[in-house]
Amino acid sequence: PLWIRLSKGESECYEIYLDGKRLDRTCDEDVVLEGVVPAPGDHRIELLATFLLSSAGAATSSTFTVTHKKPIPDHLSDDGLTVQLPQFIQDYHEWWYQTGIWTKSAWRGVVTHKQPMDAWNYQEVIHRMKPCVVVEFGTRFGGSSLFFSAVMRGVHGSAPHKVFTVDIDHSHIDKQAFEEDNVELLKAPSASRRAQQRIVELREELGGGPVFVILDADHSKDNVILELQMVTAVMREGDYLVVEDSNLDGHDNAVYPGWGLCPYDAILEFMAMNRGLYERDYNTEFMFGFTQAVAGFWIRKGGGEAVMNPLQENPYYYQ
C-alpha cells in the first residue's frame, strides 16, 4: 500500500490525488492507502486543502518514482498483491481451516495450532540462520514451544540457546513446556516492555547471535502493530520475523472472510511505513503453496533507519 505522511496543522484536511485521480480525503497526519499500488515509473501526488488554518498554500504536490528491486515471483500478480496459485491449493487451504483440523495438530501430544508445512519451513529457517533465541508471542498450550525446543536443541546441541515464549495466560500450558530446560516462559502482554527487554537480555546472554521471532498472540490488527513496533526496535540485520494468522481476512485468499481487521492489515500498514526495514521472503512463504502467514515471512535489514510507529500509544507497555 501507499503511505503518505503530511506535515500539516491540527485541523487541516486535504483531498489526495495520485496522477490526477482522487484517492481519499484525510485530516490525519499519516495515511495508508490499502490497495493503491502505483506501477513502476514516475508519479505525482497532489494535495488540495478542504479546510485550512495555516498560511500554507491551498494546493501542494510531490513526485516520486516506483522501481522493482527484484523480479516479482511467478505466483504474484504484477502489482505484487494477488497470489496466483492453482484453485485446488486454495480449496485445500479452506478445507484444512474450516474443518478445524488446525486445532488438532500436535507435537509430543500437545496442540500447536500450527500448519505442518509452516512448521517445516520454520525448522528450515532455524537450521539455516542458527538463532540463539526463538521468540514466540502466544504460547497457548505449549505445543509449538516444545517443537521449537526440539528444533533448537537439534541445531545447537548443548551450546547455549533459548526458546522464549510469552503469553498473558499460563493456565492452559502443558506441564512439559515448564520442564524443558531450554524454554523460558513469561506471563505478560506480548507488546509489553518486559517482553521487549528480555529479548535484548537473552541475545546478550547467549552470545549476540541472530533471533527468530514469531507473532501468534492476539490476532487483532492493533495488537499485531504494537508487537511489530516493539520487536522491530530490538531486531538486527539478519533476524527473521514471522507473522501468523494473516490468512484470516483482508485479501482474496482469506479463509475467514468477515473476521475483521487482522494480522494481514497490520502487516500492510506497518510495512508500508517501514519499507526499508524488512525484505519479504517470498521463496519460503510459498514453498508449499499455502501458509497461515500470508505476507508474513520477513528478513530484518540493516541501515539504522528509525522505526515509524503507526500507533503512538501502547496500553500494554508497562504491564
Short mmCIF file of C-alpha atoms in Angstrom, two decimals:
data_model
loop_
_atom_site.label_atom_id
_atom_site.label_comp_id
_atom_site.label_asym_id
_atom_site.label_seq_id
_atom_site.Cartn_x
_atom_site.Cartn_y
_atom_site.Cartn_z
CA PRO A 1 0.00 0.00 0.00
CA LEU A 2 0.92 3.66 -0.35
CA TRP A 3 1.83 5.50 2.84
CA ILE A 4 1.77 9.31 2.95
CA ARG A 5 2.88 11.48 5.88
CA LEU A 6 1.51 15.02 5.83
CA SER A 7 3.13 18.00 7.51
CA LYS A 8 0.00 19.93 8.47
CA GLY A 9 -1.89 21.87 11.07
CA GLU A 10 -4.02 20.03 13.63
CA SER A 11 -7.39 20.71 11.96
CA GLU A 12 -6.33 20.87 8.33
CA CYS A 13 -7.87 18.43 5.87
CA TYR A 14 -6.89 17.51 2.32
CA GLU A 15 -8.11 15.72 -0.78
CA ILE A 16 -5.41 13.34 -2.06
CA TYR A 17 -4.87 12.85 -5.80
CA LEU A 18 -2.49 10.41 -7.48
CA ASP A 19 -1.69 11.17 -11.12
CA GLY A 20 -4.86 13.28 -11.34
CA LYS A 21 -7.16 10.65 -9.78
CA ARG A 22 -8.79 11.34 -6.43
CA LEU A 23 -7.88 8.70 -3.84
CA ASP A 24 -9.14 9.87 -0.47
CA ARG A 25 -9.89 12.73 1.90
CA THR A 26 -7.98 12.91 5.16
CA CYS A 27 -7.47 15.03 8.23
CA ASP A 28 -4.80 12.67 9.60
CA GLU A 29 -1.05 13.10 9.55
CA ASP A 30 -0.39 9.52 8.43
CA VAL A 31 -2.44 8.00 5.61
CA VAL A 32 -2.13 4.37 4.49
CA LEU A 33 -3.98 3.75 1.23
CA GLU A 34 -4.53 0.00 1.03
CA GLY A 35 -4.94 -1.40 -2.46
CA VAL A 36 -3.12 1.55 -4.02
CA VAL A 37 -0.03 0.11 -5.73
CA PRO A 38 1.49 2.52 -8.25
CA ALA A 39 3.02 0.85 -11.29
CA PRO A 40 6.76 1.21 -11.94
CA GLY A 41 7.58 4.70 -13.21
CA ASP A 42 7.13 8.34 -12.24
CA HIS A 43 4.09 9.53 -10.27
CA ARG A 44 2.69 12.74 -8.85
CA ILE A 45 0.84 13.24 -5.56
CA GLU A 46 -1.33 16.37 -5.19
CA LEU A 47 -2.99 17.66 -2.03
CA LEU A 48 -5.92 20.08 -2.23
CA ALA A 49 -6.93 21.72 1.04
CA THR A 50 -10.56 21.35 2.09
CA PHE A 51 -10.06 23.07 5.46
CA LEU A 52 -7.01 25.22 6.11
CA LEU A 53 -5.90 27.21 9.14
CA SER A 54 -2.22 27.80 8.48
CA SER A 55 -0.61 30.13 5.97
CA ALA A 56 0.30 27.21 3.69
CA GLY A 57 -0.95 27.25 0.14
CA ALA A 58 -4.24 25.61 -0.73
CA ALA A 59 -2.52 23.10 -3.03
CA THR A 60 0.79 21.29 -2.92
CA SER A 61 2.35 18.44 -4.88
CA SER A 62 5.23 15.99 -4.82
CA THR A 63 6.69 13.48 -7.28
CA PHE A 64 8.13 10.01 -6.69
CA THR A 65 9.38 7.06 -8.71
CA VAL A 66 8.49 3.38 -8.26
CA THR A 67 11.04 0.72 -9.19
CA HIS A 68 11.13 -3.05 -8.62
CA LYS A 69 14.35 -4.05 -6.88
CA LYS A 70 13.74 -7.74 -7.60
CA PRO A 71 11.61 -9.59 -10.17
CA ILE A 72 8.08 -10.33 -8.97
CA PRO A 73 7.69 -14.09 -8.33
CA ASP A 74 5.50 -16.01 -10.75
CA HIS A 75 2.88 -16.72 -8.11
CA LEU A 76 2.13 -13.00 -7.61
CA SER A 77 0.23 -10.61 -9.84
CA ASP A 78 2.05 -7.70 -11.45
CA ASP A 79 1.07 -5.37 -8.59
CA GLY A 80 2.52 -7.79 -6.03
CA LEU A 81 -0.74 -8.10 -4.11
CA THR A 82 -2.73 -11.00 -5.55
CA VAL A 83 -1.46 -14.54 -5.12
CA GLN A 84 -1.82 -16.57 -8.31
CA LEU A 85 -1.94 -20.21 -7.28
CA PRO A 86 -3.96 -23.16 -8.61
CA GLN A 87 -7.52 -23.22 -7.27
CA PHE A 88 -7.05 -26.66 -5.71
CA ILE A 89 -4.46 -25.17 -3.35
CA GLN A 90 -6.90 -22.55 -2.10
CA ASP A 91 -9.63 -25.22 -1.85
CA TYR A 92 -7.36 -27.36 0.31
CA HIS A 93 -6.39 -24.35 2.44
CA GLU A 94 -10.04 -23.55 3.11
CA TRP A 95 -10.86 -27.21 3.82
CA TRP A 96 -7.93 -27.54 6.22
CA TYR A 97 -9.01 -24.43 8.12
CA GLN A 98 -12.80 -24.68 8.08
CA THR A 99 -12.90 -28.33 9.17
CA GLY A 100 -10.93 -27.37 12.27
CA ILE A 101 -8.02 -29.70 11.57
CA TRP A 102 -5.70 -26.83 12.52
CA THR A 103 -7.00 -27.12 16.10
CA LYS A 104 -5.83 -30.75 16.34
CA SER A 105 -2.24 -30.68 15.08
CA ALA A 106 0.06 -31.57 17.97
CA TRP A 107 3.71 -32.08 18.92
CA ARG A 108 4.53 -34.60 21.64
CA GLY A 109 0.79 -34.82 22.29
CA VAL A 110 0.38 -31.07 22.87
CA VAL A 111 -1.71 -28.95 20.47
CA THR A 112 0.34 -26.49 18.42
CA HIS A 113 -2.25 -24.71 16.22
CA LYS A 114 0.42 -24.84 13.52
CA GLN A 115 0.08 -25.69 9.84
CA PRO A 116 2.55 -28.60 9.43
CA MET A 117 4.13 -27.16 6.26
CA ASP A 118 4.69 -23.85 8.06
CA ALA A 119 6.36 -25.73 10.89
CA TRP A 120 8.61 -27.46 8.36
CA ASN A 121 9.52 -24.05 6.92
CA TYR A 122 10.33 -22.74 10.40
CA GLN A 123 12.77 -25.53 11.13
CA GLU A 124 14.47 -24.98 7.76
CA VAL A 125 14.89 -21.26 8.51
CA ILE A 126 16.16 -22.01 12.02
CA HIS A 127 18.72 -24.54 10.76
CA ARG A 128 19.83 -22.05 8.12
CA MET A 129 20.22 -18.99 10.37
CA LYS A 130 21.03 -20.73 13.70
CA PRO A 131 19.40 -18.18 16.02
CA CYS A 132 20.48 -18.03 19.63
CA VAL A 133 16.87 -17.27 20.62
CA VAL A 134 13.47 -18.21 19.23
CA VAL A 135 10.92 -15.63 20.41
CA GLU A 136 7.31 -16.82 20.41
CA PHE A 137 4.43 -14.46 21.14
CA GLY A 138 1.44 -16.63 22.05
CA THR A 139 2.23 -19.83 23.97
CA ARG A 140 -1.34 -21.15 24.25
CA PHE A 141 -0.94 -24.89 25.08
CA GLY A 142 2.82 -25.02 24.64
CA GLY A 143 2.96 -27.47 21.74
CA SER A 144 4.80 -25.07 19.44
CA SER A 145 7.21 -24.16 22.27
CA LEU A 146 8.08 -27.86 22.57
CA PHE A 147 8.52 -28.06 18.79
CA PHE A 148 10.89 -25.07 18.75
CA SER A 149 12.70 -26.55 21.76
CA ALA A 150 13.41 -29.76 19.82
CA VAL A 151 14.49 -27.90 16.69
CA MET A 152 16.81 -25.58 18.62
CA ARG A 153 18.33 -28.50 20.51
CA GLY A 154 18.99 -30.20 17.17
CA VAL A 155 20.73 -27.06 15.88
CA HIS A 156 22.76 -26.15 18.97
CA GLY A 157 23.10 -29.37 20.95
CA SER A 158 24.46 -28.47 24.37
CA ALA A 159 25.57 -24.98 23.27
CA PRO A 160 23.66 -22.09 24.89
CA HIS A 161 20.30 -21.27 23.28
CA LYS A 162 16.75 -20.49 24.36
CA VAL A 163 13.10 -20.57 23.32
CA PHE A 164 11.45 -17.50 24.87
CA THR A 165 7.65 -17.75 24.84
CA VAL A 166 5.22 -15.06 26.03
CA ASP A 167 1.52 -15.25 26.92
CA ILE A 168 -0.87 -13.43 29.26
CA ASP A 169 -2.45 -16.73 30.41
CA HIS A 170 -0.48 -19.76 31.60
CA SER A 171 -3.46 -21.81 32.78
CA HIS A 172 -3.68 -23.90 29.58
CA ILE A 173 0.03 -24.60 29.09
CA ASP A 174 1.04 -28.26 29.24
CA LYS A 175 3.45 -29.11 32.06
CA GLN A 176 6.00 -30.43 29.54
CA ALA A 177 6.75 -26.85 28.48
CA PHE A 178 7.68 -25.89 32.03
CA GLU A 179 10.00 -28.89 32.25
CA GLU A 180 12.11 -28.03 29.19
CA ASP A 181 15.40 -26.51 30.31
CA ASN A 182 15.80 -24.52 27.09
CA VAL A 183 12.32 -22.96 27.27
CA GLU A 184 11.70 -19.74 29.19
CA LEU A 185 8.09 -18.69 29.76
CA LEU A 186 6.97 -15.15 30.54
CA LYS A 187 3.48 -14.26 31.72
CA ALA A 188 2.95 -10.80 30.23
CA PRO A 189 1.33 -8.99 27.28
CA SER A 190 3.27 -9.64 24.08
CA ALA A 191 3.65 -5.91 23.44
CA SER A 192 4.97 -5.16 26.93
CA ARG A 193 8.30 -3.58 27.79
CA ARG A 194 9.12 -6.65 29.89
CA ALA A 195 8.93 -8.90 26.83
CA GLN A 196 10.94 -6.47 24.71
CA GLN A 197 13.67 -6.04 27.32
CA ARG A 198 14.01 -9.77 27.89
CA ILE A 199 14.66 -10.32 24.16
CA VAL A 200 17.57 -7.86 24.41
CA GLU A 201 18.91 -9.53 27.56
CA LEU A 202 18.69 -13.06 26.15
CA ARG A 203 20.54 -12.12 22.99
CA GLU A 204 23.35 -10.64 25.07
CA GLU A 205 23.43 -13.60 27.48
CA LEU A 206 23.60 -16.09 24.60
CA GLY A 207 26.44 -14.52 22.66
CA GLY A 208 24.72 -11.94 20.48
CA GLY A 209 23.58 -14.25 17.68
CA PRO A 210 20.52 -13.77 15.43
CA VAL A 211 16.93 -14.00 16.67
CA PHE A 212 13.91 -15.75 15.14
CA VAL A 213 10.59 -14.08 16.09
CA ILE A 214 7.09 -15.47 15.54
CA LEU A 215 3.94 -13.45 16.32
CA ASP A 216 0.98 -15.69 17.19
CA ALA A 217 -0.76 -14.00 20.14
CA ASP A 218 -3.81 -11.69 19.94
CA HIS A 219 -4.68 -11.53 16.21
CA SER A 220 -6.31 -8.09 16.24
CA LYS A 221 -4.74 -5.54 13.90
CA ASP A 222 -3.76 -3.05 16.61
CA ASN A 223 -2.14 -5.67 18.86
CA VAL A 224 -0.07 -7.03 15.99
CA ILE A 225 1.03 -3.50 15.05
CA LEU A 226 2.13 -2.93 18.65
CA GLU A 227 4.06 -6.22 18.58
CA LEU A 228 5.72 -5.22 15.30
CA GLN A 229 6.70 -1.86 16.75
CA MET A 230 8.19 -3.45 19.86
CA VAL A 231 10.16 -6.30 18.23
CA THR A 232 11.39 -4.30 15.24
CA ALA A 233 13.04 -1.81 17.59
CA VAL A 234 15.28 -4.55 19.04
CA MET A 235 15.83 -6.71 15.95
CA ARG A 236 19.06 -6.56 13.94
CA GLU A 237 20.07 -7.20 10.37
CA GLY A 238 19.62 -10.88 9.53
CA ASP A 239 16.99 -11.58 12.20
CA TYR A 240 13.85 -13.35 11.00
CA LEU A 241 10.19 -12.45 11.58
CA VAL A 242 7.02 -14.49 11.01
CA VAL A 243 3.53 -13.03 11.45
CA GLU A 244 0.96 -15.81 11.67
CA ASP A 245 -2.82 -15.94 11.01
CA SER A 246 -2.72 -13.32 8.28
CA ASN A 247 -4.69 -15.88 6.28
CA LEU A 248 -7.87 -14.94 8.16
CA ASP A 249 -9.18 -11.93 6.26
CA GLY A 250 -8.33 -8.87 4.20
CA HIS A 251 -7.43 -10.49 0.85
CA ASP A 252 -8.74 -12.75 -1.91
CA ASN A 253 -7.36 -15.93 -0.33
CA ALA A 254 -8.83 -15.34 3.14
CA VAL A 255 -10.09 -18.45 4.93
CA TYR A 256 -12.42 -16.49 7.25
CA PRO A 257 -13.87 -13.56 5.25
CA GLY A 258 -15.60 -11.15 7.59
CA TRP A 259 -13.29 -11.93 10.53
CA GLY A 260 -12.31 -8.25 10.58
CA LEU A 261 -9.05 -6.34 10.81
CA CYS A 262 -6.37 -8.96 11.41
CA PRO A 263 -2.60 -9.55 11.20
CA TYR A 264 -2.71 -9.08 7.41
CA ASP A 265 -3.93 -5.49 7.81
CA ALA A 266 -1.26 -4.87 10.45
CA ILE A 267 1.45 -6.15 8.10
CA LEU A 268 0.27 -3.90 5.25
CA GLU A 269 0.19 -0.77 7.39
CA PHE A 270 3.42 -1.35 9.29
CA MET A 271 5.47 -2.43 6.29
CA ALA A 272 4.14 0.46 4.18
CA MET A 273 5.50 2.86 6.80
CA ASN A 274 8.77 0.94 7.21
CA ARG A 275 9.75 -0.15 3.70
CA GLY A 276 13.49 -0.10 4.34
CA LEU A 277 13.46 -2.30 7.45
CA TYR A 278 12.47 -5.71 6.07
CA GLU A 279 12.71 -7.84 2.95
CA ARG A 280 9.84 -10.22 2.24
CA ASP A 281 10.95 -13.86 1.95
CA TYR A 282 8.74 -14.98 -0.93
CA ASN A 283 10.52 -18.28 -1.54
CA THR A 284 9.92 -19.56 1.99
CA GLU A 285 6.39 -18.17 2.18
CA PHE A 286 5.18 -20.01 -0.92
CA MET A 287 7.39 -23.09 -0.80
CA PHE A 288 4.44 -25.39 -0.07
CA GLY A 289 1.64 -23.47 -1.80
CA PHE A 290 -0.29 -22.07 1.17
CA THR A 291 0.50 -20.75 4.60
CA GLN A 292 -1.13 -19.37 7.72
CA ALA A 293 1.34 -16.49 7.46
CA VAL A 294 0.26 -14.78 4.23
CA ALA A 295 2.72 -11.93 3.57
CA GLY A 296 4.18 -12.92 6.91
CA PHE A 297 7.76 -14.09 6.25
CA TRP A 298 10.31 -11.28 6.64
CA ILE A 299 14.07 -10.81 6.98
CA ARG A 300 15.25 -7.82 9.01
CA LYS A 301 17.50 -5.49 7.04
CA GLY A 302 20.20 -3.14 8.32
CA GLY A 303 20.76 0.52 7.70
CA GLY A 304 19.81 2.04 11.02
CA GLU A 305 16.50 3.56 9.88
CA ALA A 306 14.19 4.71 12.66
CA VAL A 307 11.03 2.66 13.19
CA MET A 308 7.91 4.53 12.09
CA ASN A 309 5.14 3.64 14.55
CA PRO A 310 1.54 3.63 13.25
CA LEU A 311 0.28 3.59 16.87
CA GLN A 312 1.64 6.20 19.25
CA GLU A 313 0.06 4.79 22.43
CA ASN A 314 0.74 1.30 23.81
CA PRO A 315 -1.60 0.40 26.70
CA TYR A 316 0.42 -2.76 27.44
CA TYR A 317 3.84 -1.17 27.66
CA TYR A 318 4.15 -1.16 31.46
CA GLN A 319 2.15 -4.34 32.14
#
